[in-house]
PDB file of N, CA and C in Angstrom:
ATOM      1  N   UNK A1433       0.834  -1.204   0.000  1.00  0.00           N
ATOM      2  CA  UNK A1433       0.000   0.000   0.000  1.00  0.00           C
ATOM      3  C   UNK A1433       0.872   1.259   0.000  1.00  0.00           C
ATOM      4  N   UNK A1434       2.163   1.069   0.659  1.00  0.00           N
ATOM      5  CA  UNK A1434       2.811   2.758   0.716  1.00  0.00           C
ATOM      6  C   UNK A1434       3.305   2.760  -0.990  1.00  0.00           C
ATOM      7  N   UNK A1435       3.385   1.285  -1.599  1.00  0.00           N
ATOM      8  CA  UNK A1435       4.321   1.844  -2.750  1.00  0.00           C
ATOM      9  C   UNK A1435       3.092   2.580  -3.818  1.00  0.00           C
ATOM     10  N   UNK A1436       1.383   2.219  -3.584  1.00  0.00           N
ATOM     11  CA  UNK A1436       0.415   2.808  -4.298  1.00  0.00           C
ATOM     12  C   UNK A1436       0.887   4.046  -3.879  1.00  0.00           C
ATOM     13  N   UNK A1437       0.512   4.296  -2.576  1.00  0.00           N
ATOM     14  CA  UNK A1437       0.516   5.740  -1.873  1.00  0.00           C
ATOM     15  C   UNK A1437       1.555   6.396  -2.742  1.00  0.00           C
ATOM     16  N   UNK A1438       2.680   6.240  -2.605  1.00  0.00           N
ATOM     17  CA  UNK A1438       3.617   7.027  -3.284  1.00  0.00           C
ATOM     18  C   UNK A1438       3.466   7.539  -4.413  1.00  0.00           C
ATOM     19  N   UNK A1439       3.651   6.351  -5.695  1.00  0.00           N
ATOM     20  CA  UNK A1439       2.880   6.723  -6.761  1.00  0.00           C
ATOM     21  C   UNK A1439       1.922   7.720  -6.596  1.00  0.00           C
ATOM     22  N   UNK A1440       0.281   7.616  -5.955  1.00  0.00           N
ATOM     23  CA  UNK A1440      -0.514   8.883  -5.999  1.00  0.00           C
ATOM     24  C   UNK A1440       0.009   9.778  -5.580  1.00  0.00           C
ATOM     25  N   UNK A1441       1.151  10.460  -4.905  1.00  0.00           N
ATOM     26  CA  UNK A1441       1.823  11.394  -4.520  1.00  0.00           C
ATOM     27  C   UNK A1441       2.617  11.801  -5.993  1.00  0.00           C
ATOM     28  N   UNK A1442       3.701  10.964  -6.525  1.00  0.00           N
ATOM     29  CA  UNK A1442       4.035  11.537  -7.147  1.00  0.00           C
ATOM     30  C   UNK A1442       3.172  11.894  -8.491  1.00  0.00           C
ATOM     31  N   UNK A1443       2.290  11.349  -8.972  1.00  0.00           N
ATOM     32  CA  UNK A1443       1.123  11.522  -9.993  1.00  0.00           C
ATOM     33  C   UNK A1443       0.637  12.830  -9.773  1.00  0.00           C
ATOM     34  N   UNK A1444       0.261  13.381  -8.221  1.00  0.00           N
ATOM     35  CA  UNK A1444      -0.009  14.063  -7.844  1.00  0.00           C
ATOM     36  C   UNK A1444       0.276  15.720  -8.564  1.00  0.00           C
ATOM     37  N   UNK A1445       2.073  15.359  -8.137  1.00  0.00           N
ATOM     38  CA  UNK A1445       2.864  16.354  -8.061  1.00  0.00           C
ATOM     39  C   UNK A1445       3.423  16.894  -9.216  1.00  0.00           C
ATOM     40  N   UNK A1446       3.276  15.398 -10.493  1.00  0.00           N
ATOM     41  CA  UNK A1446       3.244  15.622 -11.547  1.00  0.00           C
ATOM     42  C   UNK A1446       2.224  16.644 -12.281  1.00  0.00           C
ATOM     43  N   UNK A1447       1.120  15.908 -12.246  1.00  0.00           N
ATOM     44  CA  UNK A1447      -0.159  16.621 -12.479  1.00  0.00           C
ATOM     45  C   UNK A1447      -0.091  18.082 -12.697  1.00  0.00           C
ATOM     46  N   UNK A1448       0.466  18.492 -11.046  1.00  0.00           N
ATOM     47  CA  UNK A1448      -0.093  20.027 -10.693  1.00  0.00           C
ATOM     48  C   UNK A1448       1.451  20.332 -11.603  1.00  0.00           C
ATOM     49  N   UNK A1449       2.432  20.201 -11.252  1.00  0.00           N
ATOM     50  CA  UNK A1449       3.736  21.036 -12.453  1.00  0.00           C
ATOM     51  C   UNK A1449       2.831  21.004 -13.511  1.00  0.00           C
ATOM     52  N   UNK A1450       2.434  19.889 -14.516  1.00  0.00           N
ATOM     53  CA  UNK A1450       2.118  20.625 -16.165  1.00  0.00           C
ATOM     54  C   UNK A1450       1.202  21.277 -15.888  1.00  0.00           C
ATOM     55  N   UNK A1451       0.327  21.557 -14.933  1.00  0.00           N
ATOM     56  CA  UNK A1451      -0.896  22.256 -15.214  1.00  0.00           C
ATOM     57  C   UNK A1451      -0.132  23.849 -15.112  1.00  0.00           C
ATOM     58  N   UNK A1452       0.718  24.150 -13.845  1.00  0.00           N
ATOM     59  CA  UNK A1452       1.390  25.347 -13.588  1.00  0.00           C
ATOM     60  C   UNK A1452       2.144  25.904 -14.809  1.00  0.00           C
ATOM     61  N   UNK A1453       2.931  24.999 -15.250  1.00  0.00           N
ATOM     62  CA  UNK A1453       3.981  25.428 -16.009  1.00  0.00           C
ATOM     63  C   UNK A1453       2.923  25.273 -17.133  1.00  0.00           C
ATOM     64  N   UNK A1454       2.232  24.504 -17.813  1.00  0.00           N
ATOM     65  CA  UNK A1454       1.462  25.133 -19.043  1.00  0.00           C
ATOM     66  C   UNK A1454       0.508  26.433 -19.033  1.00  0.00           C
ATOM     67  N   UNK A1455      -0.149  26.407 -17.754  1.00  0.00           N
ATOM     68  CA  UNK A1455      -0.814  27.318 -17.784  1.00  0.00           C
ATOM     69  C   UNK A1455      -0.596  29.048 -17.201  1.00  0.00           C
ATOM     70  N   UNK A1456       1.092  28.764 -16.888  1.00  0.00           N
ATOM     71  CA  UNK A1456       1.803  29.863 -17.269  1.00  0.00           C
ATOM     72  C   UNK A1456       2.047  30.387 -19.051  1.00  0.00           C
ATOM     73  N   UNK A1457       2.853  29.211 -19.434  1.00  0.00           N
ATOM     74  CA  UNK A1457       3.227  29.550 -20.614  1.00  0.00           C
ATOM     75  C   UNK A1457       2.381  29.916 -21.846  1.00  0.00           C
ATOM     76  N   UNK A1458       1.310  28.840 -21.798  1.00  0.00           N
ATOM     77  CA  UNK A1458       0.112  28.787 -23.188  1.00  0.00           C
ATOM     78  C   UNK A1458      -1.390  29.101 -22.527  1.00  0.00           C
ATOM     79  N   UNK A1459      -2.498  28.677 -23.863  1.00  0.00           N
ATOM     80  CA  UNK A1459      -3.560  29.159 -23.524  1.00  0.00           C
ATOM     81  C   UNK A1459      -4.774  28.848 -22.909  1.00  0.00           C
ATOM     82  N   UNK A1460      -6.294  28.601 -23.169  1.00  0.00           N
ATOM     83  CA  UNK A1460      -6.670  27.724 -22.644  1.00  0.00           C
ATOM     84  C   UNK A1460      -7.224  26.574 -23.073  1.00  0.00           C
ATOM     85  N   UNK A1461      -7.074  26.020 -24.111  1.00  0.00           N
ATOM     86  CA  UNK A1461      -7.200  24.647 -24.721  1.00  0.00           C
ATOM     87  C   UNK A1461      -5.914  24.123 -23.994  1.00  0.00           C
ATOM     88  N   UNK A1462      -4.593  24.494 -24.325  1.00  0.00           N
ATOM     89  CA  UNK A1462      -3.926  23.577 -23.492  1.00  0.00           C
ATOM     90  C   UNK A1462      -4.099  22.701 -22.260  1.00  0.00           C
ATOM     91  N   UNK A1463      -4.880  23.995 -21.342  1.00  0.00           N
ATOM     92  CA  UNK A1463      -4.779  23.856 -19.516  1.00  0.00           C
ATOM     93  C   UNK A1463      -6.480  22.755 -20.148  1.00  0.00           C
ATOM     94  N   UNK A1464      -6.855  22.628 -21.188  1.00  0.00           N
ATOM     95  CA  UNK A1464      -8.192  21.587 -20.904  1.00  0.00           C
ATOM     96  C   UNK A1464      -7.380  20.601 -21.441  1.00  0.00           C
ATOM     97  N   UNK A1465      -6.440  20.122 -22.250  1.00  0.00           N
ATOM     98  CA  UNK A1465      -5.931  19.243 -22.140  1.00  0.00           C
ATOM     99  C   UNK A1465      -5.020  18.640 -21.475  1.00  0.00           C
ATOM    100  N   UNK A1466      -4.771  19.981 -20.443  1.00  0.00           N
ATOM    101  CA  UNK A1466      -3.846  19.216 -19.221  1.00  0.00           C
ATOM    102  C   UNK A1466      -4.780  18.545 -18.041  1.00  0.00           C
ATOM    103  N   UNK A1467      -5.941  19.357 -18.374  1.00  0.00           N
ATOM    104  CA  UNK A1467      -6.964  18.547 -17.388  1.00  0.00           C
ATOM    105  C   UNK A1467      -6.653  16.908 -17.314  1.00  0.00           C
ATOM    106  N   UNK A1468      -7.398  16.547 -18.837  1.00  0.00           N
ATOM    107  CA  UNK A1468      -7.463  15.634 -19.439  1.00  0.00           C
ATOM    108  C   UNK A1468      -6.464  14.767 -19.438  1.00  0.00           C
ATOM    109  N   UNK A1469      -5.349  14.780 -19.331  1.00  0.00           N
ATOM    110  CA  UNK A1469      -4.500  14.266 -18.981  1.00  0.00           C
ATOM    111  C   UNK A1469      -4.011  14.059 -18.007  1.00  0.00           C
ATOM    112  N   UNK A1470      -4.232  14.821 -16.914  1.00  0.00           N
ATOM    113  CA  UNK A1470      -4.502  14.573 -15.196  1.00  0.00           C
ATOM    114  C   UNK A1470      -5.481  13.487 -14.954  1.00  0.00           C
ATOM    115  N   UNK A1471      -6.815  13.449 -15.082  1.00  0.00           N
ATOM    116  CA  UNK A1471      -8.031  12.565 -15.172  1.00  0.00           C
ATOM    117  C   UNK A1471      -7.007  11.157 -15.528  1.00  0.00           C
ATOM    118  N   UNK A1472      -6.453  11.177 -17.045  1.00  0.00           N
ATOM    119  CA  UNK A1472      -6.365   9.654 -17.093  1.00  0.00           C
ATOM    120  C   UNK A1472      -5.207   9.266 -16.429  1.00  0.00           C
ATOM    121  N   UNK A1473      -4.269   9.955 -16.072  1.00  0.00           N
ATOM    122  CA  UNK A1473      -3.348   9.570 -14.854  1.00  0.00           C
ATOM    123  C   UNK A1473      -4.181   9.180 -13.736  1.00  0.00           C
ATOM    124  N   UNK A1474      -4.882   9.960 -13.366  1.00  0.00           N
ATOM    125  CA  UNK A1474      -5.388   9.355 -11.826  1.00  0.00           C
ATOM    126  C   UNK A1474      -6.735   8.038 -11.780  1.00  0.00           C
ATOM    127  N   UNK A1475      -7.015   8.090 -13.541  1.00  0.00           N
ATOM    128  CA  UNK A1475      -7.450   6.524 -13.451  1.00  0.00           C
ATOM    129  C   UNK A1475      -6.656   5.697 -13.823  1.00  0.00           C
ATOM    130  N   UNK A1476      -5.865   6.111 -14.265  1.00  0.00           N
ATOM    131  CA  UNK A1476      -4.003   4.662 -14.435  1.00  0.00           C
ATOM    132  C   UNK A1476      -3.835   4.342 -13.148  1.00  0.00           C
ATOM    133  N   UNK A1477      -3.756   5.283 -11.982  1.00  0.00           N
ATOM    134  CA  UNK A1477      -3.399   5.211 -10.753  1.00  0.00           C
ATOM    135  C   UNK A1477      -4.344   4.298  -9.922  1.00  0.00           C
ATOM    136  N   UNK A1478      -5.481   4.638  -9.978  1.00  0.00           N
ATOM    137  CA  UNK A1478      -6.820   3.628  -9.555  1.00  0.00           C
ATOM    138  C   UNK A1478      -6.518   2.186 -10.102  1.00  0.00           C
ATOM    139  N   UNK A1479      -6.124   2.286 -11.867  1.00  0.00           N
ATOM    140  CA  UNK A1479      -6.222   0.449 -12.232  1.00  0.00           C
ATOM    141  C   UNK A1479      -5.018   0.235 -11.144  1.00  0.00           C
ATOM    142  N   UNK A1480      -4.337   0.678 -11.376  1.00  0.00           N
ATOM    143  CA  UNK A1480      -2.761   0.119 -10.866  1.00  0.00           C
ATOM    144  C   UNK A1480      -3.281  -0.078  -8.951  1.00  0.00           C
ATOM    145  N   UNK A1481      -3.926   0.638  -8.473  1.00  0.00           N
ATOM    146  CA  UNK A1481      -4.095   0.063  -6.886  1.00  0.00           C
ATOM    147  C   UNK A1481      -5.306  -0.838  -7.427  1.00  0.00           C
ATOM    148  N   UNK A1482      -5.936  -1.047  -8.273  1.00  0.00           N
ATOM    149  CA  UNK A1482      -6.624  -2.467  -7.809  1.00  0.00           C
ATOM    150  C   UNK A1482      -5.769  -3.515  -8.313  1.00  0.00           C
ATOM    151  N   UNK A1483      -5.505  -3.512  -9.147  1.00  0.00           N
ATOM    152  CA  UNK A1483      -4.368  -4.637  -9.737  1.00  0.00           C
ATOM    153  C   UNK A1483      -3.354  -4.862  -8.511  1.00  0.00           C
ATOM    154  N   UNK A1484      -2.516  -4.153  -7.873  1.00  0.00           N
ATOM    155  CA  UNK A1484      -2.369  -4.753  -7.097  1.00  0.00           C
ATOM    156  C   UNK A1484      -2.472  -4.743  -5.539  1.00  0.00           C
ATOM    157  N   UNK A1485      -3.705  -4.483  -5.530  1.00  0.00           N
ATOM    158  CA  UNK A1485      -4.632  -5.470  -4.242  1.00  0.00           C
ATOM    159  C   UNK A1485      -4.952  -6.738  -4.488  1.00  0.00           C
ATOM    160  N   UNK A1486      -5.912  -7.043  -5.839  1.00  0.00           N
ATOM    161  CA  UNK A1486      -5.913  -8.068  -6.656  1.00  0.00           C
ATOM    162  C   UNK A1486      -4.951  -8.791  -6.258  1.00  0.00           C
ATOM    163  N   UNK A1487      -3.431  -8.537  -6.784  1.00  0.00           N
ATOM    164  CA  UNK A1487      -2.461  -9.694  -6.684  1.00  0.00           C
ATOM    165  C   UNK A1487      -1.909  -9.922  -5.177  1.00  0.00           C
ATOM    166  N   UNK A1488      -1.956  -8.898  -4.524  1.00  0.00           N
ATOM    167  CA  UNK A1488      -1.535  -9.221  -2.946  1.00  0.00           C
ATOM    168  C   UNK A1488      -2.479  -9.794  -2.412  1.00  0.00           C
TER     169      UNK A1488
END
């Protein structure tokens, strides 16, 4: 469980940098596709803690 935890931390931390740093630099279609790309990280993150609960 801490190595999920972690992961959602760093997913986390990922996330919020591109959103900052794009939505410094560019406009706002970008920051909706940085959304969008946050969202499916944090459901990669969800398969990946059931998968392995599943296997533990």
């Amino acid at each position: 469980m801490s190595m999920t935890m972690l992961l959602l931390l760093l997913m986390m931390m990922m996330g919020v940098m591109m959103m900052t740093t794009t939505g410094r630099r560019r406009r706002r279609t970008v920051v909706v596709l940085d959304q969008v790309v946050v969202v499916v990280v944090v459901v990669l993150v969800v398969v990946v803690e059931v998968v392995v609960v599943l296997v533990v």
